[in-house]
Coordinates of N, CA and C in Angstrom, one line a residue:
G1 N 9.6 17.8 -62.6 CA 8.3 18.4 -62.9 C 8.3 19.9 -62.5
R2 N 7.1 20.5 -62.7 CA 6.9 21.9 -62.5 C 6.9 22.3 -61.0
L3 N 6.8 21.3 -60.1 CA 6.8 21.6 -58.7 C 8.2 21.4 -58.0
A4 N 9.2 21.2 -58.9 CA 10.6 20.9 -58.4 C 11.2 22.3 -58.0
D5 N 12.3 22.1 -57.3 CA 13.1 23.3 -56.8 C 13.7 24.0 -58.0
P6 N 13.3 25.2 -58.4 CA 13.9 25.9 -59.5 C 15.3 26.5 -59.3
T7 N 15.6 26.6 -58.0 CA 16.9 27.2 -57.6 C 18.1 26.2 -57.8
Q8 N 17.7 24.9 -57.9 CA 18.7 23.8 -58.0 C 19.6 23.7 -56.8
R9 N 19.2 24.3 -55.7 CA 20.0 24.2 -54.5 C 19.6 22.9 -53.7
T10 N 18.5 22.3 -54.0 CA 18.1 21.0 -53.5 C 17.7 20.1 -54.6
N11 N 17.5 18.8 -54.3 CA 17.0 17.9 -55.3 C 15.6 17.6 -55.2
C12 N 14.9 18.5 -54.5 CA 13.4 18.3 -54.3 C 12.7 18.4 -55.6
G13 N 12.0 17.3 -55.9 CA 11.2 17.3 -57.1 C 11.9 16.9 -58.4
H14 N 13.2 16.7 -58.2 CA 14.1 16.3 -59.4 C 14.3 14.8 -59.4
E15 N 14.5 14.3 -60.6 CA 14.7 12.8 -60.7 C 15.9 12.3 -59.9
S16 N 16.8 13.2 -59.6 CA 18.0 12.8 -58.8 C 17.7 12.6 -57.3
G17 N 16.5 13.2 -57.0 CA 16.1 13.1 -55.5 C 14.7 12.6 -55.4
D18 N 14.0 13.2 -54.5 CA 12.6 12.8 -54.3 C 11.7 13.4 -55.3
Y19 N 11.3 12.6 -56.3 CA 10.5 13.2 -57.4 C 9.2 13.7 -57.0
L20 N 8.6 13.2 -55.9 CA 7.3 13.6 -55.5 C 7.4 14.8 -54.5
C21 N 8.6 15.3 -54.3 CA 8.7 16.4 -53.4 C 8.2 17.7 -54.0
I22 N 7.5 18.5 -53.2 CA 7.0 19.8 -53.7 C 7.9 20.9 -53.1
S23 N 8.5 21.7 -53.9 CA 9.4 22.7 -53.4 C 8.7 24.0 -53.0
V24 N 9.0 24.6 -51.9 CA 8.4 25.8 -51.5 C 8.9 27.0 -52.4
D25 N 10.0 26.8 -53.1 CA 10.5 27.8 -54.0 C 9.8 27.8 -55.4
S26 N 9.0 26.8 -55.6 CA 8.3 26.6 -56.9 C 7.2 27.6 -57.1
W27 N 7.3 28.4 -58.1 CA 6.2 29.4 -58.4 C 4.9 28.7 -58.6
W28 N 4.9 27.6 -59.4 CA 3.7 26.8 -59.6 C 3.1 26.3 -58.3
A29 N 3.9 25.7 -57.5 CA 3.4 25.2 -56.2 C 2.8 26.2 -55.3
D30 N 3.5 27.4 -55.2 CA 3.1 28.4 -54.3 C 1.8 29.0 -54.8
V31 N 1.7 29.3 -56.1 CA 0.4 29.8 -56.7 C -0.7 28.9 -56.5
N32 N -0.5 27.6 -56.8 CA -1.6 26.6 -56.6 C -1.9 26.3 -55.2
Y33 N -1.1 26.7 -54.3 CA -1.4 26.5 -52.8 C -2.6 27.4 -52.6
Y34 N -2.5 28.7 -53.1 CA -3.6 29.6 -52.8 C -4.8 29.3 -53.6
L35 N -4.7 28.6 -54.7 CA -5.8 28.2 -55.5 C -6.5 26.9 -55.1
S36 N -5.9 26.3 -54.0 CA -6.4 25.0 -53.5 C -6.7 25.0 -52.0
A37 N -5.7 25.5 -51.3 CA -5.8 25.5 -49.8 C -6.9 26.5 -49.4
M38 N -6.8 27.7 -49.9 CA -7.8 28.7 -49.5 C -9.2 28.3 -49.9
P39 N -9.5 27.8 -51.1 CA -10.9 27.4 -51.4 C -11.3 26.2 -50.4
F40 N -10.4 25.3 -50.1 CA -10.7 24.2 -49.2 C -11.1 24.7 -47.8
L41 N -10.3 25.6 -47.3 CA -10.6 26.2 -46.0 C -11.9 27.0 -45.9
A42 N -12.1 27.7 -47.0 CA -13.4 28.4 -47.1 C -14.6 27.5 -47.2
A43 N -14.4 26.3 -47.9 CA -15.5 25.3 -47.9 C -15.8 24.8 -46.5
V44 N -14.7 24.5 -45.8 CA -14.9 24.1 -44.4 C -15.6 25.1 -43.6
D45 N -15.2 26.4 -43.7 CA -15.8 27.4 -43.0 C -17.3 27.6 -43.3
S46 N -17.6 27.4 -44.6 CA -19.0 27.6 -45.0 C -20.0 26.5 -44.5
G47 N -19.4 25.4 -44.0 CA -20.2 24.4 -43.5 C -20.7 23.3 -44.5
I48 N -20.3 23.5 -45.7 CA -20.7 22.6 -46.8 C -20.1 21.2 -46.7
M49 N -19.0 21.1 -45.9 CA -18.3 19.9 -45.8 C -18.6 19.1 -44.5
G50 N -19.3 19.8 -43.6 CA -19.7 19.2 -42.4 C -18.5 18.9 -41.4
I51 N -17.4 19.7 -41.6 CA -16.2 19.6 -40.8 C -16.0 20.8 -40.0
S52 N -15.7 20.7 -38.7 CA -15.4 21.9 -37.9 C -14.1 22.5 -38.3
S53 N -14.0 23.8 -38.5 CA -12.8 24.5 -38.9 C -11.7 24.4 -37.8
D54 N -12.1 24.1 -36.6 CA -11.1 23.9 -35.5 C -10.3 22.7 -35.7
N55 N -10.7 21.8 -36.5 CA -10.0 20.5 -36.7 C -9.1 20.5 -37.9
I56 N -9.0 21.6 -38.7 CA -8.2 21.7 -39.9 C -7.1 22.7 -39.8
T57 N -5.9 22.3 -39.8 CA -4.7 23.2 -39.8 C -3.6 22.5 -40.7
F58 N -3.1 23.2 -41.7 CA -2.1 22.6 -42.6 C -0.7 22.8 -41.9
L59 N 0.2 21.9 -42.2 CA 1.5 22.0 -41.7 C 2.3 23.0 -42.6
P60 N 3.1 23.8 -41.9 CA 3.9 24.9 -42.7 C 5.1 24.2 -43.4
P61 N 5.6 24.9 -44.4 CA 6.8 24.4 -45.1 C 8.0 24.7 -44.2
S62 N 9.2 24.2 -44.7 CA 10.4 24.3 -44.0 C 10.9 25.8 -43.9
K63 N 10.5 26.6 -44.8 CA 10.9 28.1 -44.7 C 9.8 28.9 -45.3
D64 N 10.0 30.2 -45.3 CA 9.0 31.2 -45.8 C 7.6 30.9 -45.2
Q65 N 7.5 30.6 -44.0 CA 6.2 30.2 -43.4 C 5.2 31.4 -43.4
T66 N 5.7 32.6 -43.4 CA 4.8 33.8 -43.3 C 4.2 34.1 -44.7
N67 N 4.6 33.4 -45.7 CA 4.0 33.6 -47.0 C 2.7 32.8 -47.2
F68 N 2.3 32.0 -46.2 CA 1.1 31.2 -46.3 C 0.2 31.3 -45.1
C69 N -1.0 30.9 -45.3 CA -2.0 30.8 -44.2 C -2.3 29.3 -44.1
Y70 N -2.7 28.9 -42.8 CA -2.7 27.4 -42.6 C -4.1 26.9 -42.0
N71 N -4.9 27.8 -41.6 CA -6.2 27.5 -41.1 C -7.2 28.6 -41.4
V72 N -8.5 28.3 -41.1 CA -9.5 29.3 -41.5 C -9.2 30.7 -40.9
S73 N -8.9 30.7 -39.6 CA -8.7 32.0 -38.9 C -7.5 32.8 -39.4
S74 N -6.4 32.1 -39.7 CA -5.3 32.8 -40.2 C -5.5 33.3 -41.7
C75 N -6.2 32.6 -42.5 CA -6.5 33.0 -43.8 C -7.5 34.2 -43.8
Y76 N -8.5 34.2 -42.9 CA -9.4 35.3 -42.8 C -8.6 36.5 -42.3
S77 N -7.7 36.3 -41.4 CA -6.9 37.4 -40.8 C -6.0 38.1 -41.9
S78 N -5.4 37.2 -42.8 CA -4.5 37.8 -43.8 C -5.2 38.2 -45.1
F79 N -6.2 37.5 -45.4 CA -6.9 37.7 -46.7 C -8.4 37.7 -46.6
P80 N -8.9 38.6 -45.8 CA -10.4 38.6 -45.5 C -11.3 38.7 -46.8
E81 N -10.9 39.6 -47.7 CA -11.8 39.8 -48.9 C -11.8 38.5 -49.8
T82 N -10.7 37.9 -49.9 CA -10.6 36.6 -50.7 C -11.4 35.5 -50.1
M83 N -11.3 35.4 -48.8 CA -12.0 34.3 -48.1 C -13.5 34.6 -48.1
K84 N -13.9 35.8 -48.0 CA -15.3 36.2 -48.1 C -15.9 35.8 -49.4
K85 N -15.1 36.0 -50.5 CA -15.6 35.7 -51.8 C -15.7 34.2 -52.0
W86 N -14.8 33.4 -51.4 CA -14.9 31.9 -51.5 C -16.1 31.5 -50.7
N87 N -16.3 32.1 -49.5 CA -17.4 31.7 -48.7 C -18.7 32.0 -49.4
K88 N -18.8 33.1 -50.1 CA -20.0 33.5 -50.8 C -20.3 32.5 -51.9
F89 N -19.2 32.0 -52.6 CA -19.4 31.0 -53.6 C -20.1 29.8 -53.0
Y90 N -19.5 29.3 -51.9 CA -20.1 28.1 -51.3 C -21.5 28.3 -50.8
Q91 N -21.8 29.5 -50.3 CA -23.2 29.7 -49.9 C -24.1 29.6 -51.1
Q92 N -23.6 30.1 -52.3 CA -24.4 30.0 -53.5 C -24.6 28.5 -53.9
V93 N -23.5 27.7 -53.7 CA -23.6 26.3 -54.0 C -24.7 25.6 -53.2
K94 N -24.8 26.0 -52.0 CA -25.8 25.5 -51.1 C -27.2 25.9 -51.4
S95 N -27.3 27.0 -52.2 CA -28.6 27.6 -52.5 C -29.2 26.9 -53.7
Y96 N -30.4 26.4 -53.6 CA -31.1 25.7 -54.7 C -31.5 26.7 -55.8
S97 N -31.5 28.0 -55.5 CA -32.0 28.9 -56.5 C -30.9 29.4 -57.5
S98 N -29.7 29.0 -57.2 CA -28.5 29.5 -58.0 C -28.4 28.7 -59.3
S99 N -28.3 29.4 -60.4 CA -28.1 28.8 -61.7 C -26.6 28.5 -61.9
F100 N -26.3 27.6 -62.9 CA -24.9 27.2 -63.1 C -24.1 28.5 -63.5
E101 N -24.6 29.4 -64.3 CA -23.9 30.6 -64.7 C -23.7 31.5 -63.4
D102 N -24.6 31.6 -62.6 CA -24.5 32.3 -61.3 C -23.3 31.8 -60.5
L103 N -23.2 30.5 -60.4 CA -22.2 29.8 -59.7 C -20.8 30.1 -60.3
L104 N -20.8 30.1 -61.6 CA -19.5 30.4 -62.3 C -19.0 31.9 -62.0
K105 N -20.0 32.8 -61.9 CA -19.6 34.2 -61.6 C -19.0 34.3 -60.2
Y106 N -19.6 33.6 -59.3 CA -19.0 33.7 -57.9 C -17.7 32.9 -57.9
L107 N -17.6 31.8 -58.6 CA -16.4 31.0 -58.6 C -15.2 31.8 -59.2
W108 N -15.4 32.4 -60.3 CA -14.4 33.2 -61.0 C -13.9 34.4 -60.2
A109 N -14.9 35.0 -59.5 CA -14.6 36.2 -58.7 C -13.6 35.8 -57.5
A110 N -13.9 34.6 -56.9 CA -13.1 34.1 -55.8 C -11.7 33.6 -56.4
H111 N -11.8 32.9 -57.5 CA -10.5 32.4 -58.1 C -9.6 33.5 -58.4
M112 N -10.1 34.5 -59.1 CA -9.2 35.6 -59.5 C -8.7 36.4 -58.3
S113 N -9.5 36.4 -57.2 CA -9.0 37.1 -56.0 C -7.8 36.3 -55.4
S114 N -8.0 35.0 -55.4 CA -6.9 34.1 -54.9 C -5.6 34.3 -55.7
L115 N -5.8 34.3 -57.0 CA -4.7 34.5 -58.0 C -4.0 35.8 -57.8
K116 N -4.7 36.8 -57.5 CA -4.2 38.1 -57.3 C -3.3 38.1 -56.0
V117 N -3.7 37.4 -55.0 CA -2.9 37.3 -53.8 C -1.6 36.6 -54.0
A118 N -1.8 35.5 -54.8 CA -0.6 34.6 -55.1 C 0.4 35.4 -56.0
H119 N -0.1 36.1 -56.9 CA 0.8 36.9 -57.8 C 1.6 37.9 -57.0
K120 N 1.0 38.6 -56.1 CA 1.6 39.6 -55.3 C 2.7 39.0 -54.4
K121 N 2.4 37.8 -53.8 CA 3.3 37.2 -52.9 C 4.5 36.5 -53.6
F122 N 4.3 36.0 -54.7 CA 5.3 35.1 -55.3 C 5.9 35.5 -56.6
G123 N 5.7 36.8 -57.0 CA 6.2 37.2 -58.3 C 7.8 37.2 -58.3
N124 N 8.4 37.2 -57.1 CA 9.8 37.2 -57.0 C 10.4 35.8 -57.3
R125 N 9.5 34.8 -57.3 CA 10.0 33.4 -57.6 C 10.4 33.3 -59.1
L126 N 9.9 34.1 -59.9 CA 10.2 34.0 -61.4 C 11.6 34.2 -61.7
K127 N 12.4 34.8 -60.8 CA 13.8 35.0 -61.1 C 14.6 33.7 -61.0
F128 N 14.0 32.7 -60.5 CA 14.7 31.4 -60.4 C 14.6 30.6 -61.7
Y129 N 13.8 31.1 -62.6 CA 13.6 30.3 -63.8 C 14.3 30.9 -65.1
S130 N 14.4 30.0 -66.1 CA 14.9 30.5 -67.4 C 13.9 31.6 -67.9
K131 N 14.4 32.4 -68.8 CA 13.5 33.4 -69.4 C 12.3 32.8 -70.1
Q132 N 12.5 31.6 -70.8 CA 11.4 31.0 -71.4 C 10.3 30.5 -70.4
E133 N 10.8 29.9 -69.3 CA 9.8 29.4 -68.3 C 9.1 30.5 -67.6
A134 N 9.8 31.6 -67.3 CA 9.2 32.7 -66.6 C 8.2 33.4 -67.5
D135 N 8.5 33.5 -68.8 CA 7.6 34.1 -69.7 C 6.3 33.2 -69.9
F136 N 6.6 31.9 -69.9 CA 5.4 31.0 -70.0 C 4.5 31.1 -68.7
E137 N 5.1 31.3 -67.6 CA 4.3 31.4 -66.3 C 3.5 32.7 -66.4
R138 N 4.1 33.8 -66.8 CA 3.4 35.0 -66.9 C 2.2 34.9 -67.9
S139 N 2.5 34.2 -69.1 CA 1.5 34.1 -70.1 C 0.4 33.2 -69.7
W140 N 0.7 32.1 -68.9 CA -0.3 31.2 -68.4 C -1.2 32.0 -67.4
A141 N -0.7 32.7 -66.5 CA -1.5 33.5 -65.6 C -2.3 34.5 -66.3
L142 N -1.8 35.1 -67.4 CA -2.5 36.1 -68.1 C -3.7 35.4 -68.8
F143 N -3.5 34.2 -69.4 CA -4.6 33.5 -70.0 C -5.7 33.2 -69.1
V144 N -5.4 32.9 -67.8 CA -6.4 32.7 -66.8 C -7.2 34.0 -66.6
D145 N -6.6 35.1 -66.7 CA -7.3 36.4 -66.6 C -8.3 36.5 -67.7
Y146 N -7.9 36.0 -68.9 CA -8.8 36.1 -70.1 C -9.9 35.0 -70.0
L147 N -9.7 34.0 -69.2 CA -10.8 32.9 -69.1 C -11.9 33.3 -68.2
A148 N -11.6 34.3 -67.3 CA -12.6 34.7 -66.3 C -13.8 35.4 -66.9
P149 N -13.6 36.4 -67.8 CA -14.8 37.1 -68.3 C -15.8 36.2 -69.1
P150 N -15.4 35.2 -69.9 CA -16.4 34.3 -70.5 C -16.9 33.2 -69.6
L151 N -16.5 33.3 -68.3 CA -17.0 32.3 -67.3 C -16.7 30.9 -67.7
F152 N -15.5 30.6 -68.1 CA -15.1 29.3 -68.5 C -15.5 28.3 -67.4
P153 N -16.3 27.3 -67.8 CA -16.8 26.3 -66.8 C -15.7 25.3 -66.5
T154 N -15.1 25.4 -65.3 CA -14.0 24.5 -64.9 C -14.5 23.2 -64.4
T155 N -15.2 22.4 -65.2 CA -15.6 21.1 -64.8 C -14.4 20.2 -64.8
L156 N -14.4 19.1 -64.1 CA -13.3 18.2 -64.0 C -12.8 17.7 -65.3
I157 N -13.7 17.2 -66.2 CA -13.3 16.7 -67.5 C -12.7 17.7 -68.4
R158 N -13.4 18.9 -68.5 CA -12.9 20.0 -69.4 C -11.5 20.5 -68.9
T159 N -11.3 20.6 -67.6 CA -10.1 21.1 -67.0 C -9.0 20.1 -67.3
A160 N -9.3 18.8 -67.1 CA -8.3 17.7 -67.3 C -7.8 17.7 -68.8
E161 N -8.8 17.9 -69.7 CA -8.4 17.9 -71.1 C -7.5 19.1 -71.4
F162 N -7.9 20.3 -70.8 CA -7.1 21.5 -71.1 C -5.7 21.4 -70.5
Q163 N -5.6 20.7 -69.3 CA -4.3 20.6 -68.7 C -3.3 19.8 -69.5
K164 N -3.8 19.0 -70.5 CA -2.9 18.2 -71.3 C -2.0 19.1 -72.2
G165 N -2.5 20.4 -72.4 CA -1.7 21.3 -73.1 C -0.6 22.0 -72.4
L166 N -0.5 21.7 -71.1 CA 0.5 22.2 -70.2 C 1.8 21.4 -70.4
P167 N 2.9 22.0 -70.8 CA 4.2 21.3 -70.9 C 4.5 20.5 -69.7
T168 N 5.0 19.3 -69.8 CA 5.3 18.5 -68.7 C 6.6 18.7 -67.9
R169 N 7.4 19.6 -68.4 CA 8.6 20.0 -67.8 C 8.8 21.5 -67.9
M170 N 9.7 22.0 -67.1 CA 10.0 23.4 -67.1 C 10.8 23.8 -68.4
L171 N 10.5 24.9 -69.0 CA 11.1 25.3 -70.2 C 12.6 25.7 -69.9
V172 N 13.4 25.5 -70.9 CA 14.9 25.9 -70.8 C 15.3 26.7 -72.0
D173 N 16.5 27.3 -71.9 CA 17.0 28.1 -73.0 C 17.0 27.2 -74.3
G174 N 16.5 27.8 -75.3 CA 16.5 27.1 -76.6 C 15.1 26.5 -76.9
D175 N 14.2 26.4 -76.0 CA 12.8 25.9 -76.2 C 12.1 27.0 -77.0
K176 N 11.6 26.7 -78.2 CA 10.9 27.7 -78.9 C 9.7 27.0 -79.6
A177 N 8.5 27.4 -79.2 CA 7.3 26.8 -79.9 C 7.2 27.4 -81.3
P178 N 6.7 26.6 -82.2 CA 6.1 25.2 -82.1 C 7.1 24.1 -82.4
L179 N 8.4 24.3 -82.0 CA 9.4 23.4 -82.5 C 10.1 22.7 -81.3
V180 N 9.4 22.6 -80.1 CA 10.0 21.9 -79.0 C 9.8 20.4 -79.2
S181 N 10.9 19.6 -79.5 CA 10.8 18.3 -79.9 C 10.1 17.3 -79.0
D182 N 10.3 17.5 -77.7 CA 9.7 16.5 -76.7 C 8.3 16.9 -76.2
F183 N 7.7 18.0 -76.8 CA 6.3 18.4 -76.5 C 5.4 17.8 -77.6
T184 N 4.2 17.6 -77.2 CA 3.1 17.2 -78.1 C 2.7 18.4 -79.0
S185 N 2.0 18.1 -80.1 CA 1.5 19.2 -80.9 C 0.6 20.1 -80.2
F186 N -0.2 19.5 -79.2 CA -1.1 20.3 -78.4 C -0.3 21.2 -77.5
Q187 N 0.7 20.7 -76.9 CA 1.6 21.5 -76.0 C 2.3 22.6 -76.7
N188 N 2.8 22.3 -77.9 CA 3.5 23.3 -78.7 C 2.5 24.4 -79.2
T189 N 1.3 24.0 -79.5 CA 0.2 24.9 -79.9 C -0.2 25.9 -78.8
V190 N -0.4 25.3 -77.6 CA -0.7 26.1 -76.4 C 0.3 27.1 -76.1
L191 N 1.6 26.6 -76.1 CA 2.7 27.5 -75.8 C 2.8 28.6 -76.8
L192 N 2.6 28.3 -78.1 CA 2.6 29.4 -79.2 C 1.5 30.4 -79.0
G193 N 0.3 29.8 -78.7 CA -0.8 30.7 -78.5 C -0.7 31.6 -77.3
L194 N -0.2 31.1 -76.2 CA 0.0 31.9 -75.0 C 1.1 33.0 -75.2
N195 N 2.1 32.7 -75.9 CA 3.1 33.7 -76.3 C 2.5 34.8 -77.1
F196 N 1.7 34.4 -78.0 CA 1.0 35.4 -78.9 C 0.1 36.3 -78.1
L197 N -0.7 35.7 -77.2 CA -1.6 36.5 -76.3 C -0.9 37.5 -75.5
H198 N 0.3 37.0 -74.9 CA 1.1 37.9 -74.0 C 1.6 39.1 -74.8
K199 N 2.0 38.9 -76.1 CA 2.5 40.0 -76.9 C 1.4 41.0 -77.2
V200 N 0.2 40.4 -77.6 CA -0.9 41.3 -77.9 C -1.3 42.1 -76.7
H201 N -1.4 41.5 -75.6 CA -1.7 42.2 -74.3 C -0.7 43.3 -74.0
K202 N 0.6 43.0 -74.2 CA 1.6 43.9 -73.9 C 1.6 45.1 -74.8
Y203 N 1.5 44.8 -76.1 CA 1.7 45.9 -77.1 C 0.4 46.8 -77.3
T204 N -0.7 46.3 -76.8 CA -1.9 47.1 -76.9 C -2.1 47.9 -75.6
G205 N -1.2 47.7 -74.6 CA -1.4 48.4 -73.4 C -2.6 48.1 -72.6
K206 N -2.9 46.8 -72.6 CA -4.1 46.2 -71.9 C -5.4 46.5 -72.6
L207 N -5.4 47.2 -73.7 CA -6.6 47.6 -74.5 C -7.3 46.3 -74.9
S208 N -6.5 45.3 -75.3 CA -7.1 44.0 -75.7 C -8.0 43.4 -74.6
F209 N -7.5 43.5 -73.4 CA -8.2 42.9 -72.3 C -9.5 43.7 -72.0
I210 N -9.4 45.0 -72.1 CA -10.6 45.8 -71.9 C -11.7 45.5 -72.9
V211 N -11.3 45.4 -74.2 CA -12.2 45.1 -75.3 C -12.8 43.7 -75.0
W212 N -11.9 42.7 -74.6 CA -12.4 41.4 -74.4 C -13.4 41.3 -73.3
K213 N -13.2 42.0 -72.2 CA -14.1 42.0 -71.1 C -15.5 42.6 -71.5
T214 N -15.4 43.6 -72.3 CA -16.6 44.3 -72.8 C -17.4 43.3 -73.7
L215 N -16.7 42.6 -74.6 CA -17.3 41.7 -75.5 C -18.0 40.5 -74.7
M216 N -17.3 40.0 -73.7 CA -17.8 38.9 -73.0 C -18.9 39.2 -72.0
K217 N -19.4 40.4 -72.0 CA -20.6 40.7 -71.3 C -21.8 40.2 -72.0
F218 N -21.7 39.9 -73.3 CA -22.8 39.4 -74.1 C -22.8 37.9 -74.0
K219 N -23.9 37.3 -73.7 CA -24.0 35.9 -73.5 C -23.7 35.2 -74.8
V220 N -24.1 35.7 -76.0 CA -23.9 35.0 -77.3 C -22.4 35.0 -77.5
A221 N -21.6 36.0 -77.1 CA -20.2 36.0 -77.3 C -19.5 35.0 -76.4
R222 N -20.0 34.9 -75.2 CA -19.4 33.9 -74.3 C -19.7 32.5 -74.8
K223 N -20.9 32.3 -75.3 CA -21.2 31.0 -75.8 C -20.4 30.6 -77.0
L224 N -20.2 31.6 -77.9 CA -19.4 31.3 -79.1 C -17.9 31.0 -78.8
F225 N -17.3 31.7 -77.8 CA -16.0 31.5 -77.4 C -15.8 30.1 -76.8
L226 N -16.7 29.7 -75.9 CA -16.6 28.4 -75.3 C -16.8 27.3 -76.3
E227 N -17.7 27.5 -77.3 CA -17.8 26.5 -78.4 C -16.6 26.3 -79.2
I228 N -15.9 27.4 -79.5 CA -14.6 27.4 -80.2 C -13.6 26.7 -79.4
L229 N -13.5 27.0 -78.1 CA -12.5 26.4 -77.2 C -12.8 24.9 -77.1
D230 N -14.0 24.5 -77.0 CA -14.3 23.1 -76.9 C -13.9 22.4 -78.2
L231 N -14.1 23.0 -79.3 CA -13.8 22.4 -80.6 C -12.3 22.2 -80.7
I232 N -11.5 23.2 -80.2 CA -10.0 23.0 -80.2 C -9.6 21.9 -79.3
L233 N -10.2 21.8 -78.1 CA -9.9 20.7 -77.2 C -10.2 19.4 -77.8
H234 N -11.4 19.3 -78.5 CA -11.8 18.1 -79.1 C -10.8 17.6 -80.2
C235 N -10.3 18.6 -80.9 CA -9.4 18.3 -82.0 C -8.1 17.6 -81.5
F236 N -7.6 18.1 -80.3 CA -6.3 17.6 -79.8 C -6.5 16.4 -78.8
N237 N -7.8 16.2 -78.4 CA -8.0 15.1 -77.4 C -8.8 14.0 -78.0

């Protein structure tokens, strides 16, 4: 799977070894650590879970321990701005006056802050992958950047449907969308679309993203985009 050791130095996550193992060298695992552990610790700190922060400490991996934070205090010490944004989101969750759109604004601000931290720390992991997989990882991260301005509502059902478009294995040399034989039509379409987005973003010198952010300031544009995206998800699911 995508959480397997990309260096091939161990059998962590591979069918020949412990398939459920999560490799510390996996770009996907490392990035998602900051998109899950940090929000969880911030939730604990906010008081929304009714758990004392003194009782929560994650176990470190076997190596690269300094690349991660493990409890509320260490995360605040290393990434104060990101933790503050997550805490602010949870304070809004606790507030009865917050609208759903307001919550999404705080959620995406915190999410993108976590993602920025992860990109900075783990960009060197991409060298362990094939060109196709590394390009896909960059394109996927870029797509998330584009999902933030329209305030994509990351509900459990919608996110689960969208995740079906994520290829179930790492890409290898020779994989070329939309002709990857062991991928579904949805996965091939997603891969093709992400490749196209990455090329547009690259060749316009980020102008496309600037235009996109400006367009998504209008509520009607955000609504139209989300309706189109929901229609696409419905067609494939």
